[in-house]
Amino acid sequence: MSALCGIVQKRGSEHPELLPQQDEVVLHLRLGDTVHNSSSTWAGEAGGKHHYDFGKKHYEDVIGKLQKLPEASRNLTVVGWTHHGGGLESDLYRALVADFFEQRGYRVTRRFEHLPDEDFIYLSHAAYFVVGGGGYSRRAAECVKRLGGTNVVSWEGHEDKAFSAGLKHRRLSERRADGRLG
């Protein structure tokens, strides 16, 4: 993982246009072949294939954690690409998630259909990251941690210790030349 995160960090420092804003929460969705019945998944019935997608209850819990973030962190970018297929179900699911956050006062940006490598760099440099289902998202969460960001919800489903330790010590004012948060 250290080699992967090192490459991602280098790429981010060489291409700052690929990085999220410093006051931004980045949320990843695993879309495509794992999303089969987005309405029932959203309602809290059986999760998607291998539980890669989450229902409304999960995102209500995420909102509770996000409410502890600085006010400037009301900017949220939803990242998800349907390169695994999924068509209309994936489109509906990501709309449900994005609309959910908008209805709760978040300024939502939809970042869809970017190349996976560019998305990985973007996700990994998030100041605050909401992990999605699958190994891709978990690996991005590991890079977030290594690059100085905070995982709002870890891939094991528990709060990141840095999140619990207190957000008042976070410095979002600058991104260092090496791509890490100040």
Coordinates of C-alpha atoms in Angstrom, one line a residue:
M1 CA 0.0 0.0 0.0
S2 CA 2.8 2.4 0.7
A3 CA 4.0 2.2 -2.9
L4 CA 0.6 2.7 -4.3
C5 CA -0.1 5.7 -2.0
G6 CA 3.3 7.1 -2.8
I7 CA 2.6 7.0 -6.5
V8 CA -0.8 8.6 -5.9
Q9 CA 0.7 11.3 -3.8
K10 CA 3.4 12.1 -6.5
R11 CA 0.7 12.2 -9.2
G12 CA -1.4 14.5 -7.2
S13 CA 1.5 16.9 -6.5
E14 CA 2.3 16.9 -10.3
H15 CA -1.4 17.5 -11.3
P16 CA -3.2 19.6 -8.6
E17 CA -6.1 19.9 -11.1
L18 CA -6.9 16.3 -10.3
L19 CA -7.4 17.0 -6.5
P20 CA -10.5 17.9 -4.6
Q21 CA -11.0 21.2 -2.9
Q22 CA -9.7 21.4 0.7
D23 CA -13.1 22.0 2.3
E24 CA -14.7 19.1 0.4
V25 CA -16.1 15.8 1.7
V26 CA -15.7 13.1 -1.0
L27 CA -18.1 10.1 -1.1
H28 CA -17.4 7.1 -3.2
L29 CA -20.1 4.8 -4.6
R30 CA -19.4 1.4 -6.0
L31 CA -21.7 1.2 -9.0
G32 CA -22.4 -1.2 -11.8
D33 CA -22.8 -4.9 -11.5
T34 CA -23.4 -4.7 -7.8
V35 CA -26.5 -2.5 -8.0
H36 CA -29.5 -4.7 -8.7
N37 CA -32.5 -3.1 -7.1
S38 CA -31.6 0.3 -6.0
S39 CA -35.0 1.1 -4.5
S40 CA -35.0 -1.9 -2.1
T41 CA -31.3 -1.3 -1.2
W42 CA -32.1 2.3 -0.4
A43 CA -35.1 1.3 1.7
G44 CA -32.8 -0.9 3.8
E45 CA -33.8 -4.2 2.4
A46 CA -31.1 -6.6 1.3
G47 CA -27.9 -4.8 0.3
G48 CA -26.4 -5.1 -3.2
K49 CA -24.3 -8.0 -4.4
H50 CA -21.7 -8.6 -1.7
H51 CA -23.1 -5.5 0.1
Y52 CA -21.2 -3.0 -2.1
D53 CA -24.0 -0.5 -1.9
F54 CA -25.6 0.9 1.2
G55 CA -29.1 2.0 2.2
K56 CA -30.5 5.2 3.5
K57 CA -29.8 4.2 7.1
H58 CA -26.1 4.0 6.4
Y59 CA -26.1 7.5 5.0
E60 CA -28.2 8.8 7.9
D61 CA -25.3 7.6 10.2
V62 CA -22.8 9.3 7.9
I63 CA -24.8 12.6 8.2
G64 CA -24.4 12.3 12.0
K65 CA -20.6 12.1 11.6
L66 CA -20.5 14.8 9.0
Q67 CA -22.4 17.2 11.3
K68 CA -19.3 17.2 13.5
L69 CA -17.2 18.6 10.6
P70 CA -16.4 22.3 10.2
E71 CA -19.2 24.3 8.5
A72 CA -17.1 24.7 5.4
S73 CA -17.4 21.0 4.9
R74 CA -20.9 21.2 3.6
N75 CA -19.4 20.7 0.2
L76 CA -19.8 17.1 -0.8
T77 CA -18.7 15.4 -4.1
V78 CA -20.2 12.1 -5.0
V79 CA -17.8 10.0 -7.1
G80 CA -19.0 6.9 -9.0
W81 CA -18.6 5.4 -12.4
T82 CA -20.7 2.8 -14.0
H83 CA -17.8 1.1 -16.0
H84 CA -18.9 -2.2 -14.4
G85 CA -22.3 -1.9 -16.1
G86 CA -25.5 -1.5 -14.1
G87 CA -27.2 1.1 -16.3
L88 CA -30.4 2.5 -15.0
E89 CA -30.2 0.9 -11.5
S90 CA -26.8 2.5 -10.9
D91 CA -28.1 5.9 -12.2
L92 CA -31.0 5.7 -9.9
Y93 CA -28.9 4.7 -6.9
R94 CA -26.4 7.5 -7.3
A95 CA -29.3 10.0 -7.8
L96 CA -30.9 8.7 -4.5
V97 CA -27.6 9.2 -2.7
A98 CA -26.9 12.7 -4.1
D99 CA -30.4 13.9 -3.6
F100 CA -30.4 12.6 0.0
F101 CA -27.4 14.9 0.8
E102 CA -28.8 17.8 -1.1
Q103 CA -32.1 17.6 0.8
R104 CA -30.0 17.9 4.0
G105 CA -28.3 21.1 3.0
Y106 CA -25.1 19.8 1.4
R107 CA -23.8 21.4 -1.8
V108 CA -23.4 18.3 -3.9
T109 CA -21.2 18.0 -6.9
R110 CA -21.6 14.9 -9.1
R111 CA -18.3 13.6 -10.4
F112 CA -19.3 10.7 -12.7
E113 CA -17.6 9.1 -15.7
H114 CA -14.0 10.1 -15.0
L115 CA -11.3 7.5 -15.6
P116 CA -10.7 5.2 -12.6
D117 CA -7.1 6.3 -12.2
E118 CA -8.1 9.9 -12.0
D119 CA -10.9 9.1 -9.6
F120 CA -8.5 7.2 -7.4
I121 CA -6.1 10.2 -7.2
Y122 CA -9.1 12.4 -6.4
L123 CA -10.5 10.1 -3.7
S124 CA -7.1 9.5 -2.1
H125 CA -6.5 13.2 -1.6
A126 CA -9.8 14.0 0.1
A127 CA -9.7 15.9 3.4
Y128 CA -12.7 13.9 4.5
F129 CA -13.6 10.6 2.8
V130 CA -16.8 8.5 2.9
V131 CA -15.7 5.0 1.8
G132 CA -18.0 3.0 -0.5
G133 CA -18.2 -0.7 -1.0
G134 CA -15.4 -2.8 -2.5
G135 CA -11.6 -3.1 -2.5
Y136 CA -11.1 0.0 -4.7
S137 CA -12.7 2.2 -2.2
R138 CA -11.0 0.6 0.8
R139 CA -7.6 1.1 -0.9
A140 CA -8.5 4.8 -1.6
A141 CA -9.4 5.1 2.2
E142 CA -6.0 3.7 3.1
C143 CA -4.3 6.4 0.9
V144 CA -6.6 9.1 2.4
K145 CA -5.3 8.1 5.9
R146 CA -1.6 7.9 4.7
L147 CA -1.9 11.3 3.0
G148 CA -3.3 13.1 6.1
G149 CA -7.0 13.0 5.4
T150 CA -9.8 11.6 7.6
N151 CA -12.0 8.6 6.8
V152 CA -15.4 9.6 8.2
V153 CA -16.4 5.9 8.2
S154 CA -13.7 3.3 7.9
W155 CA -14.1 0.3 5.7
E156 CA -14.7 -1.9 8.8
G157 CA -17.7 0.3 9.6
H158 CA -16.2 2.1 12.5
E159 CA -15.1 5.8 12.9
D160 CA -11.6 6.6 12.0
K161 CA -9.6 7.3 15.2
A162 CA -8.4 10.6 13.8
F163 CA -12.1 11.6 13.4
S164 CA -12.9 10.6 16.9
A165 CA -9.8 12.3 18.4
G166 CA -11.1 15.8 17.6
L167 CA -11.6 17.7 14.4
K168 CA -10.5 21.0 15.8
H169 CA -6.9 20.1 15.3
R170 CA -7.3 19.6 11.5
R171 CA -5.8 22.2 9.3
L172 CA -7.5 22.5 6.0
S173 CA -6.1 25.8 5.1
E174 CA -3.2 24.6 3.0
R175 CA -2.2 21.6 1.0
R176 CA 1.6 21.1 1.2
A177 CA 3.7 21.0 -1.9
D178 CA 3.9 17.2 -1.6
G179 CA 0.1 16.9 -1.9
R180 CA -0.6 16.1 1.8
L181 CA -3.0 18.2 3.8
G182 CA -1.4 21.0 6.0

